[in-house]
């Protein structure tokens, strides 16, 4: 029987927020997913027998033109993030109520520039930025977003026009009132109206049914600060000095020809990425405009500001042979007298033509490239560099001293069945499977 004491429930909630796996007793069963069991997703224990859409019977004409009803105190409000005042409202909602770590010590610190980059890629639609306000005061209390993305399943070659769902957030005072299913159904309606029937999303918690599970790993760049704020701990038999020495990095990069990506590199970067992404089972297909947006930073870069995405290419004699990118998303440090922010970089897309060579050459090159990514990140005040066990990250995680974190990330596809994908960890022990490719070639913010 499940342990329902307040202590056990509190522990369970903490683990869910942190995306930690639950034991069998704690796992919800399919019947307990009152909302998700009504949605076109595979059952929790379903053995996938064929790939493809779950429900392909509808057309946009079958979809209601009007939003889902809300209880009378609330109203729908499409958020216009091109208006600074509305962008600020979204920022405030997420700043105060978005994802926290399990001890509520850190909180994601999204910036206005981050939203402009993340929510306005080519093909973005205002109507896909759905908010809920309190009618009486106009206060924004909930949000969900979709952005367009084309997915490709490499084994079958199938292209899936989709959206990525992100930034689902409900004010803390309105939690556990079944508002999340209403937001999800409303964004589904708005997306379906545009004749799109599939979505990709990642959630820490287990829902029916992950297509893959990856683990977070962290590479300290500024160990002392991480220790001060309680992000890193001093392992037994180590001293602070030995930990600082363990994570010290060179001041200069190793790769000849490494430089920041420029507009004129887009074609070559895209070609390199398209070729390299064939290694993975599920990938994002970029148009040239999308690649320019995601790798150069869109609006903020165009306005001469420093973008949240940093992309470096390796150019040798006019030819781009490798690239890597990472985005900056700091944490607010809550309740610390000495530090109020932790600089965090997240590995984004990368590619190298060395994968065509022997595996040992490829592994070495990848380690050098991502090693250089760590070195470059120091100039952006990054204290810790994070990556998942997706892509070919298990080829460098151990050698570059990334440590396994407590958090896991589950990947989901809405209204589409795929064969389960390898998430770069052993399915039983959940440990990183070093030097093995994962099936996950998509990176979500
Ligand atoms: C074709 C187009 C399709 C588009 C749609 C595709 C699907 C997109 C799916 C969304 C992808 C989002 C990607 C991201 O942004 S993941 C980031 C999620 N945000 C946060 O963690 C921020 C902090 N937390 C909150 O704001 C709230 O706790 C949220 C909003 C998460 C839940 O609010 P609340 O805690 O007040 O709960 P409720 O009483 O209203 O509702 C309870 C029901 O909701 C199910 N639930 C809870 N959390 C999530 C979750 N993160 N994804 C999917 N479902 C979730 C839950 O299992 C239960 O259903 P069931 O167990 O009874 O069945």
Short mmCIF file of C-alpha atoms and ligand atoms in Angstrom, two decimals:
data_model
loop_
_atom_site.label_atom_id
_atom_site.label_comp_id
_atom_site.label_asym_id
_atom_site.label_seq_id
_atom_site.Cartn_x
_atom_site.Cartn_y
_atom_site.Cartn_z
CA UNK A 1 0.00 0.00 0.00
CA UNK A 2 1.20 3.52 -0.72
CA UNK A 3 2.53 5.56 2.23
CA UNK A 4 0.12 8.50 2.52
CA UNK A 5 1.50 10.20 5.62
CA UNK A 6 2.09 13.96 5.18
CA UNK A 7 5.87 13.38 5.39
CA UNK A 8 5.76 10.77 2.62
CA UNK A 9 3.59 12.95 0.43
CA UNK A 10 5.91 15.91 0.95
CA UNK A 11 8.92 13.75 0.00
CA UNK A 12 7.08 12.47 -3.06
CA UNK A 13 6.22 15.98 -4.20
CA UNK A 14 9.82 17.08 -3.80
CA UNK A 15 11.03 14.17 -5.88
CA UNK A 16 8.47 14.85 -8.58
CA UNK A 17 9.46 18.51 -8.80
CA UNK A 18 13.08 17.48 -9.13
CA UNK A 19 12.19 14.96 -11.83
CA UNK A 20 13.52 12.08 -9.75
CA UNK A 21 12.31 8.56 -10.48
CA UNK A 22 9.75 7.05 -8.17
CA UNK A 23 9.72 3.53 -6.84
CA UNK A 24 6.95 1.15 -7.80
CA UNK A 25 4.78 2.00 -4.81
CA UNK A 26 5.00 5.70 -5.55
CA UNK A 27 4.32 5.34 -9.28
CA UNK A 28 0.90 6.42 -10.33
CA UNK A 29 -1.02 3.86 -12.33
CA UNK A 30 -2.77 4.63 -15.59
CA UNK A 31 -6.18 4.84 -13.91
CA UNK A 32 -4.81 7.57 -11.60
CA UNK A 33 -4.00 9.86 -14.55
CA UNK A 34 -7.50 11.32 -14.66
CA UNK A 35 -6.57 13.76 -17.41
CA UNK A 36 -3.88 11.96 -19.32
CA UNK A 37 -5.93 8.77 -19.67
CA UNK A 38 -8.36 10.79 -21.82
CA UNK A 39 -5.63 12.06 -24.19
CA UNK A 40 -4.13 10.54 -27.37
CA UNK A 41 -0.98 9.22 -25.67
CA UNK A 42 0.13 5.59 -25.21
CA UNK A 43 -0.78 3.81 -21.96
CA UNK A 44 1.87 3.66 -19.22
CA UNK A 45 2.62 -0.03 -19.71
CA UNK A 46 1.93 -0.09 -23.43
CA UNK A 47 4.23 -2.15 -25.66
CA UNK A 48 4.62 -0.08 -28.80
CA UNK A 49 3.88 -2.26 -31.84
CA UNK A 50 3.87 0.25 -34.64
CA UNK A 51 4.87 3.86 -35.17
CA UNK A 52 2.43 6.58 -36.22
CA UNK A 53 -0.33 8.96 -35.16
CA UNK A 54 -2.79 7.76 -32.51
CA UNK A 55 -5.79 9.76 -33.71
CA UNK A 56 -5.69 11.02 -37.29
CA UNK A 57 -9.42 11.32 -37.79
CA UNK A 58 -9.86 15.07 -37.34
CA UNK A 59 -9.53 18.16 -39.52
CA UNK A 60 -9.35 21.81 -38.35
CA UNK A 61 -13.07 22.14 -39.18
CA UNK A 62 -13.87 19.59 -36.46
CA UNK A 63 -12.17 21.77 -33.85
CA UNK A 64 -14.26 24.37 -31.97
CA UNK A 65 -13.61 28.01 -32.84
CA UNK A 66 -14.07 29.22 -29.29
CA UNK A 67 -11.75 28.68 -26.30
CA UNK A 68 -12.50 26.17 -23.59
CA UNK A 69 -14.73 27.47 -20.80
CA UNK A 70 -12.98 28.72 -17.67
CA UNK A 71 -14.58 29.25 -14.27
CA UNK A 72 -16.23 32.65 -14.16
CA UNK A 73 -13.49 34.47 -12.15
CA UNK A 74 -10.92 33.85 -14.93
CA UNK A 75 -10.54 34.72 -18.59
CA UNK A 76 -8.28 33.72 -21.48
CA UNK A 77 -5.73 36.28 -22.60
CA UNK A 78 -3.37 35.87 -25.52
CA UNK A 79 -0.07 37.34 -24.42
CA UNK A 80 1.51 39.77 -26.84
CA UNK A 81 5.19 39.37 -26.12
CA UNK A 82 6.07 42.06 -28.64
CA UNK A 83 4.57 44.49 -26.09
CA UNK A 84 7.10 45.10 -23.33
CA UNK A 85 4.44 45.39 -20.63
CA UNK A 86 3.05 41.93 -21.44
CA UNK A 87 6.51 40.42 -21.73
CA UNK A 88 7.18 41.80 -18.26
CA UNK A 89 3.99 40.17 -16.92
CA UNK A 90 5.08 36.82 -18.33
CA UNK A 91 8.55 37.32 -16.87
CA UNK A 92 7.07 38.05 -13.42
CA UNK A 93 4.74 35.04 -13.50
CA UNK A 94 7.55 32.67 -14.40
CA UNK A 95 10.05 34.35 -12.12
CA UNK A 96 7.81 33.78 -9.11
CA UNK A 97 6.06 30.56 -10.00
CA UNK A 98 8.07 28.49 -12.48
CA UNK A 99 10.22 25.42 -11.83
CA UNK A 100 12.29 25.34 -8.63
CA UNK A 101 14.68 22.75 -7.31
CA UNK A 102 13.41 20.37 -4.66
CA UNK A 103 14.58 22.48 -1.71
CA UNK A 104 13.41 25.79 -3.21
CA UNK A 105 16.97 27.15 -3.10
CA UNK A 106 17.21 28.02 -6.79
CA UNK A 107 14.75 29.19 -9.43
CA UNK A 108 15.19 29.61 -13.21
CA UNK A 109 15.86 33.22 -14.08
CA UNK A 110 14.44 33.65 -17.56
CA UNK A 111 15.08 37.07 -19.09
CA UNK A 112 13.10 39.16 -21.55
CA UNK A 113 15.72 38.31 -24.18
CA UNK A 114 15.36 34.62 -23.42
CA UNK A 115 11.61 34.76 -24.12
CA UNK A 116 12.11 36.73 -27.32
CA UNK A 117 14.46 34.01 -28.53
CA UNK A 118 12.50 31.02 -27.22
CA UNK A 119 8.99 32.14 -28.15
CA UNK A 120 9.50 33.95 -31.44
CA UNK A 121 11.21 31.54 -33.85
CA UNK A 122 10.21 31.73 -37.54
CA UNK A 123 6.54 30.78 -37.89
CA UNK A 124 5.67 31.73 -34.29
CA UNK A 125 2.06 32.64 -33.60
CA UNK A 126 0.79 35.08 -31.02
CA UNK A 127 -2.28 32.93 -30.41
CA UNK A 128 0.03 30.12 -29.22
CA UNK A 129 1.06 32.20 -26.20
CA UNK A 130 -1.99 31.48 -24.08
CA UNK A 131 -2.47 33.14 -20.73
CA UNK A 132 -5.18 33.13 -18.06
CA UNK A 133 -6.00 36.28 -16.11
CA UNK A 134 -8.12 37.02 -13.05
CA UNK A 135 -11.11 38.89 -14.51
CA UNK A 136 -11.46 41.33 -11.62
CA UNK A 137 -7.82 42.47 -11.49
CA UNK A 138 -6.35 41.48 -14.87
CA UNK A 139 -3.51 39.66 -13.09
CA UNK A 140 -1.79 37.02 -15.22
CA UNK A 141 -1.95 33.74 -13.29
CA UNK A 142 -1.24 30.99 -15.81
CA UNK A 143 0.50 30.45 -19.14
CA UNK A 144 1.31 27.82 -21.75
CA UNK A 145 3.11 28.20 -25.09
CA UNK A 146 3.68 26.39 -28.36
CA UNK A 147 6.29 27.08 -31.05
CA UNK A 148 6.47 25.34 -34.42
CA UNK A 149 8.99 22.56 -34.98
CA UNK A 150 9.48 19.91 -37.64
CA UNK A 151 10.52 16.55 -36.22
CA UNK A 152 12.05 13.68 -38.14
CA UNK A 153 12.22 10.02 -37.22
CA UNK A 154 15.41 8.87 -38.88
CA UNK A 155 14.68 5.13 -38.96
CA UNK A 156 11.52 5.56 -41.02
CA UNK A 157 12.40 8.94 -42.52
CA UNK A 158 9.00 10.26 -41.41
CA UNK A 159 8.63 14.02 -41.02
CA UNK A 160 6.22 15.19 -38.33
CA UNK A 161 5.01 18.82 -38.42
CA UNK A 162 4.66 19.58 -34.71
CA UNK A 163 4.87 22.13 -31.97
CA UNK A 164 7.04 22.22 -28.88
CA UNK A 165 5.10 22.94 -25.72
CA UNK A 166 6.90 24.83 -23.00
CA UNK A 167 6.56 27.28 -20.09
CA UNK A 168 3.41 25.72 -18.64
CA UNK A 169 3.03 27.63 -15.41
CA UNK A 170 0.28 28.16 -12.85
CA UNK A 171 0.40 30.65 -9.96
CA UNK A 172 1.24 28.81 -6.73
CA UNK A 173 -2.10 29.76 -5.15
CA UNK A 174 -3.99 28.10 -8.00
CA UNK A 175 -2.22 24.76 -7.95
CA UNK A 176 -3.93 21.37 -7.74
CA UNK A 177 -7.21 22.80 -9.05
CA UNK A 178 -7.10 20.96 -12.40
CA UNK A 179 -6.25 24.13 -14.33
CA UNK A 180 -3.27 22.49 -16.09
CA UNK A 181 -5.51 20.12 -18.12
CA UNK A 182 -7.59 23.12 -19.24
CA UNK A 183 -4.45 24.96 -20.42
CA UNK A 184 -3.22 21.84 -22.22
CA UNK A 185 -6.58 21.28 -23.93
CA UNK A 186 -6.78 24.94 -24.96
CA UNK A 187 -3.28 25.00 -26.49
CA UNK A 188 -4.16 21.73 -28.25
CA UNK A 189 -7.27 23.38 -29.70
CA UNK A 190 -5.32 26.41 -30.91
CA UNK A 191 -2.63 24.26 -32.50
CA UNK A 192 -5.13 21.85 -34.07
CA UNK A 193 -6.88 24.83 -35.67
CA UNK A 194 -3.65 25.26 -37.64
CA UNK A 195 -3.84 21.65 -38.79
CA UNK A 196 -1.02 20.48 -36.52
CA UNK A 197 -1.74 17.32 -34.53
CA UNK A 198 1.52 16.37 -32.84
CA UNK A 199 3.59 17.97 -30.06
CA UNK A 200 6.91 17.38 -28.37
CA UNK A 201 7.41 18.26 -24.70
CA UNK A 202 9.65 17.40 -21.79
CA UNK A 203 8.59 17.08 -18.18
CA UNK A 204 10.48 16.00 -15.06
CA UNK A 205 7.52 13.93 -13.88
CA UNK A 206 6.47 10.59 -15.32
CA UNK A 207 3.32 10.80 -17.43
CA UNK A 208 1.93 8.33 -19.98
CA UNK A 209 4.28 7.60 -21.80
CA UNK A 210 7.88 8.84 -22.12
CA UNK A 211 9.54 8.14 -25.47
CA UNK A 212 12.91 8.53 -23.70
CA UNK A 213 14.35 9.49 -20.33
CA UNK A 214 17.61 11.40 -20.03
CA UNK A 215 19.56 12.40 -16.96
CA UNK A 216 20.98 15.83 -16.14
CA UNK A 217 24.72 16.11 -15.66
CA UNK A 218 26.65 19.09 -14.32
CA UNK A 219 30.20 20.27 -14.91
CA UNK A 220 31.33 22.76 -12.23
CA UNK A 221 33.33 25.68 -13.62
CA UNK A 222 33.37 27.71 -10.41
CA UNK A 223 33.33 25.04 -7.73
CA UNK A 224 33.84 27.39 -4.75
CA UNK A 225 30.72 29.39 -5.58
CA UNK A 226 28.69 26.26 -6.23
CA UNK A 227 29.79 24.99 -2.84
CA UNK A 228 28.95 28.32 -1.14
CA UNK A 229 25.39 28.33 -2.45
CA UNK A 230 24.82 24.66 -1.66
CA UNK A 231 24.71 23.43 -5.28
CA UNK A 232 27.84 21.27 -4.83
CA UNK A 233 28.94 19.32 -1.77
CA UNK A 234 32.38 18.43 -0.51
CA UNK A 235 32.84 14.70 -1.10
CA UNK A 236 34.41 12.63 1.70
CA UNK A 237 38.23 12.63 1.76
CA UNK A 238 38.42 15.76 -0.44
CA UNK A 239 39.43 19.29 0.46
CA UNK A 240 38.01 22.46 -1.02
CA UNK A 241 41.40 23.09 -2.64
CA UNK A 242 41.45 19.64 -4.24
CA UNK A 243 37.95 20.19 -5.66
CA UNK A 244 38.91 23.58 -7.10
CA UNK A 245 42.00 21.98 -8.65
CA UNK A 246 39.94 19.08 -10.03
CA UNK A 247 37.67 21.44 -11.94
CA UNK A 248 40.23 24.01 -13.04
CA UNK A 249 40.27 24.71 -16.77
CA UNK A 250 42.69 26.20 -19.26
CA UNK A 251 42.20 29.86 -20.05
CA UNK A 252 42.44 29.37 -23.79
CA UNK A 253 40.68 27.04 -26.18
CA UNK A 254 42.50 24.20 -27.95
CA UNK A 255 40.76 23.94 -31.29
CA UNK A 256 42.40 25.77 -34.15
CA UNK A 257 39.95 27.90 -36.15
CA UNK A 258 37.39 28.20 -33.33
CA UNK A 259 35.36 31.42 -33.47
CA UNK A 260 31.84 32.73 -32.82
CA UNK A 261 29.34 31.84 -35.53
CA UNK A 262 28.35 34.57 -38.01
CA UNK A 263 25.36 35.06 -40.30
CA UNK A 264 27.29 33.87 -43.35
CA UNK A 265 27.99 30.50 -41.66
CA UNK A 266 24.34 29.44 -41.55
CA UNK A 267 24.35 27.34 -44.75
CA UNK A 268 27.45 25.39 -43.77
CA UNK A 269 26.37 24.91 -40.16
CA UNK A 270 23.01 23.61 -41.31
CA UNK A 271 24.55 21.22 -43.80
CA UNK A 272 26.92 19.89 -41.15
CA UNK A 273 24.10 19.53 -38.62
CA UNK A 274 21.77 17.76 -41.07
CA UNK A 275 24.45 15.21 -41.85
CA UNK A 276 25.47 14.71 -38.21
CA UNK A 277 21.89 14.41 -36.91
CA UNK A 278 21.48 11.20 -38.90
CA UNK A 279 23.15 9.53 -35.89
CA UNK A 280 20.03 9.95 -33.76
CA UNK A 281 16.53 8.47 -33.92
CA UNK A 282 14.50 11.62 -33.38
CA UNK A 283 15.76 14.98 -34.59
CA UNK A 284 14.60 18.50 -35.29
CA UNK A 285 14.75 19.58 -38.93
CA UNK A 286 15.70 23.24 -39.30
CA UNK A 287 14.97 25.52 -42.23
CA UNK A 288 17.69 28.04 -42.97
CA UNK A 289 15.68 30.77 -41.22
CA UNK A 290 15.15 28.54 -38.18
CA UNK A 291 18.84 27.68 -37.98
CA UNK A 292 19.71 31.38 -38.17
CA UNK A 293 17.25 32.15 -35.39
CA UNK A 294 18.17 29.32 -33.03
CA UNK A 295 21.96 29.54 -33.47
CA UNK A 296 22.48 33.28 -33.85
CA UNK A 297 19.92 34.46 -31.31
CA UNK A 298 17.20 36.16 -33.38
CA UNK A 299 16.15 39.64 -32.37
CA UNK A 300 18.70 40.40 -29.65
CA UNK A 301 21.61 39.48 -31.93
CA UNK A 302 20.10 41.58 -34.73
CA UNK A 303 19.92 44.53 -32.30
CA UNK A 304 23.58 44.18 -31.44
CA UNK A 305 22.93 42.75 -27.96
CA UNK A 306 24.66 39.70 -26.58
CA UNK A 307 22.31 36.81 -27.34
CA UNK A 308 21.41 34.10 -24.78
CA UNK A 309 22.62 31.50 -27.29
CA UNK A 310 26.34 31.19 -27.95
CA UNK A 311 27.39 29.33 -31.06
CA UNK A 312 30.97 28.66 -32.06
CA UNK A 313 32.18 27.19 -35.33
CA UNK A 314 35.50 25.68 -36.32
CA UNK A 315 36.56 27.07 -39.67
CA UNK A 316 39.51 25.69 -41.56
CA UNK A 317 40.29 27.27 -44.93
CA UNK A 318 36.74 28.54 -45.36
CA UNK A 319 35.19 25.18 -44.48
CA UNK A 320 33.24 24.69 -41.28
CA UNK A 321 34.08 21.29 -39.84
CA UNK A 322 32.49 21.51 -36.40
CA UNK A 323 30.21 23.69 -34.30
CA UNK A 324 28.78 23.74 -30.81
CA UNK A 325 26.22 25.91 -29.05
CA UNK A 326 24.94 26.50 -25.56
CA UNK A 327 22.41 28.83 -24.04
CA UNK A 328 22.63 30.83 -20.87
CA UNK A 329 19.87 30.52 -18.31
CA UNK A 330 20.91 31.58 -14.82
CA UNK A 331 19.36 30.52 -11.54
CA UNK A 332 18.20 33.02 -8.96
CA UNK A 333 19.74 31.96 -5.66
CA UNK A 334 17.06 32.32 -3.00
CA UNK A 335 17.98 33.23 0.59
CA UNK A 336 21.77 33.56 0.27
CA UNK A 337 23.46 36.62 1.65
CA UNK A 338 26.53 36.44 -0.57
CA UNK A 339 25.19 35.38 -3.96
CA UNK A 340 21.95 36.17 -5.76
CA UNK A 341 22.62 34.49 -9.10
CA UNK A 342 24.25 31.34 -10.43
CA UNK A 343 25.50 31.44 -14.02
CA UNK A 344 24.35 28.34 -15.91
CA UNK A 345 24.99 27.19 -19.46
CA UNK A 346 23.03 24.39 -21.14
CA UNK A 347 24.56 22.49 -24.01
CA UNK A 348 22.40 22.92 -27.11
CA UNK A 349 23.11 21.54 -30.61
CA UNK A 350 26.55 20.60 -31.92
CA UNK A 351 27.99 18.70 -34.87
CA UNK A 352 31.36 17.58 -36.15
CA UNK A 353 32.40 15.92 -39.35
CA UNK A 354 34.86 13.77 -37.36
CA UNK A 355 32.07 11.26 -36.67
CA UNK A 356 32.88 9.81 -40.09
CA UNK A 357 36.33 8.80 -38.81
CA UNK A 358 37.28 6.01 -36.40
CA UNK A 359 35.38 6.09 -33.14
CA UNK A 360 38.49 6.95 -31.09
CA UNK A 361 39.20 9.98 -33.31
CA UNK A 362 35.58 11.09 -33.11
CA UNK A 363 35.49 10.69 -29.32
CA UNK A 364 38.69 12.71 -28.92
CA UNK A 365 37.43 15.49 -31.18
CA UNK A 366 34.10 15.71 -29.38
CA UNK A 367 35.87 15.90 -26.04
CA UNK A 368 38.10 18.67 -27.32
CA UNK A 369 35.16 20.65 -28.73
CA UNK A 370 33.00 20.44 -25.64
CA UNK A 371 36.11 21.05 -23.51
CA UNK A 372 36.48 24.29 -25.47
CA UNK A 373 32.81 25.05 -24.89
CA UNK A 374 33.55 24.94 -21.14
CA UNK A 375 36.50 27.29 -21.56
CA UNK A 376 34.50 29.81 -23.62
CA UNK A 377 31.61 29.69 -21.12
CA UNK A 378 33.79 31.13 -18.37
CA UNK A 379 33.77 34.54 -20.06
CA UNK A 380 29.96 34.63 -19.72
CA UNK A 381 30.21 34.15 -15.95
CA UNK A 382 29.01 30.57 -16.14
CA UNK A 383 29.45 28.75 -12.82
CA UNK A 384 28.15 25.37 -13.96
CA UNK A 385 27.75 23.86 -17.42
CA UNK A 386 24.85 21.43 -17.74
CA UNK A 387 24.05 18.80 -20.29
CA UNK A 388 21.67 15.90 -20.58
CA UNK A 389 22.59 12.37 -21.56
CA UNK A 390 20.98 13.01 -24.98
CA UNK A 391 22.78 13.23 -28.37
CA UNK A 392 26.34 11.85 -28.14
CA UNK A 393 26.93 13.48 -24.76
CA UNK A 394 27.83 10.14 -23.11
CA UNK A 395 31.01 10.27 -25.25
CA UNK A 396 32.41 13.11 -23.14
CA UNK A 397 30.42 13.30 -19.90
CA UNK A 398 32.85 11.22 -17.86
CA UNK A 399 36.13 12.46 -19.34
CA UNK A 400 35.15 16.12 -19.08
CA UNK A 401 34.12 15.64 -15.43
CA UNK A 402 30.40 16.20 -15.72
CA UNK A 403 28.80 14.66 -12.61
CA UNK A 404 25.41 12.93 -12.70
CA UNK A 405 22.65 15.03 -11.19
CA UNK A 406 19.49 14.03 -9.31
CA UNK A 407 17.22 15.21 -12.08
CA UNK A 408 15.80 13.26 -15.01
CA UNK A 409 13.99 14.59 -18.02
CA UNK A 410 11.24 12.63 -19.74
CA UNK A 411 10.51 13.27 -23.42
CA UNK A 412 6.96 12.94 -24.75
CA UNK A 413 5.21 13.02 -28.09
CA UNK A 414 1.53 13.93 -28.15
CA UNK A 415 -0.67 11.88 -30.48
CA UNK A 416 2.16 9.81 -31.94
CA UNK A 417 3.64 6.42 -31.09
CA UNK A 418 7.35 5.78 -31.57
CA UNK A 419 9.58 2.91 -30.59
CA UNK A 420 11.17 3.65 -27.20
CA UNK A 421 14.42 5.61 -27.61
CA UNK A 422 17.69 5.26 -25.75
CA UNK A 423 18.19 8.19 -23.37
CA UNK A 424 21.93 7.69 -22.76
CA UNK A 425 21.39 6.00 -19.38
CA UNK A 426 21.07 2.39 -18.32
CA UNK A 427 17.30 1.83 -17.99
CA UNK A 428 17.73 -0.07 -14.71
CA UNK A 429 20.60 1.61 -12.89
CA UNK A 430 19.96 5.04 -14.45
CA UNK A 431 23.72 5.52 -14.72
CA UNK A 432 25.22 7.22 -17.79
CA UNK A 433 26.18 4.71 -20.47
CA UNK A 434 29.62 6.05 -21.31
CA UNK A 435 30.70 6.20 -24.96
CA UNK A 436 27.31 5.08 -26.25
CA UNK A 437 25.15 7.14 -28.55
CA UNK A 438 21.62 8.04 -27.43
CA UNK A 439 18.62 8.08 -29.72
CA UNK A 440 17.61 11.59 -28.71
CA UNK A 441 18.79 14.23 -31.17
CA UNK A 442 16.33 16.97 -30.14
CA UNK A 443 17.14 19.63 -27.55
CA UNK A 444 14.33 21.56 -25.88
CA UNK A 445 14.79 24.69 -23.79
C1 LIG B 1 -1.09 18.97 -30.99
C2 LIG B 1 -0.85 19.94 -29.98
C3 LIG B 1 -0.80 19.34 -28.56
C4 LIG B 1 -0.34 20.30 -27.52
C5 LIG B 1 -0.37 19.75 -26.10
C6 LIG B 1 0.64 18.63 -25.89
C7 LIG B 1 0.74 18.24 -24.40
C8 LIG B 1 1.51 19.26 -23.59
C9 LIG B 1 1.64 18.83 -22.16
C10 LIG B 1 2.27 19.89 -21.29
C11 LIG B 1 3.77 19.97 -21.41
C12 LIG B 1 4.36 21.00 -20.51
C13 LIG B 1 5.85 21.16 -20.66
C14 LIG B 1 6.35 22.10 -19.56
O1 LIG B 1 6.16 23.28 -19.61
S1 LIG B 1 7.15 21.37 -18.23
C15 LIG B 1 7.23 22.63 -17.01
C16 LIG B 1 6.04 22.58 -16.12
N1 LIG B 1 5.99 23.72 -15.22
C17 LIG B 1 6.39 23.70 -13.96
O2 LIG B 1 6.84 22.70 -13.43
C18 LIG B 1 6.27 25.03 -13.21
C19 LIG B 1 5.82 24.89 -11.80
N2 LIG B 1 4.59 24.11 -11.72
C20 LIG B 1 3.38 24.55 -12.11
O3 LIG B 1 3.20 25.65 -12.57
C21 LIG B 1 2.22 23.56 -11.95
O4 LIG B 1 2.54 22.61 -10.97
C22 LIG B 1 1.85 22.84 -13.27
C23 LIG B 1 1.32 23.85 -14.28
C24 LIG B 1 3.04 22.10 -13.86
C25 LIG B 1 0.77 21.80 -12.99
O5 LIG B 1 -0.31 22.40 -12.37
P1 LIG B 1 -0.95 21.82 -11.02
O6 LIG B 1 0.16 21.26 -10.22
O7 LIG B 1 -1.79 22.87 -10.41
O8 LIG B 1 -1.85 20.59 -11.50
P2 LIG B 1 -3.42 20.62 -11.91
O9 LIG B 1 -4.26 20.28 -10.73
O10 LIG B 1 -3.77 21.87 -12.59
O11 LIG B 1 -3.49 19.42 -12.96
C26 LIG B 1 -3.10 18.14 -12.61
C27 LIG B 1 -2.98 17.34 -13.89
O12 LIG B 1 -1.96 17.92 -14.72
C28 LIG B 1 -0.92 16.95 -14.96
N3 LIG B 1 0.37 17.66 -14.97
C29 LIG B 1 0.98 18.25 -13.93
N4 LIG B 1 2.13 18.81 -14.34
C30 LIG B 1 2.23 18.55 -15.67
C31 LIG B 1 3.19 18.86 -16.64
N5 LIG B 1 4.31 19.54 -16.35
N6 LIG B 1 2.99 18.46 -17.91
C32 LIG B 1 1.89 17.78 -18.23
N7 LIG B 1 0.93 17.44 -17.34
C33 LIG B 1 1.11 17.83 -16.07
C34 LIG B 1 -1.02 15.99 -13.80
O13 LIG B 1 -0.43 14.75 -14.11
C35 LIG B 1 -2.52 15.91 -13.60
O14 LIG B 1 -3.09 15.10 -14.63
P3 LIG B 1 -3.49 13.58 -14.31
O15 LIG B 1 -2.30 12.96 -13.64
O16 LIG B 1 -4.68 13.63 -13.39
O17 LIG B 1 -3.79 12.94 -15.64
#
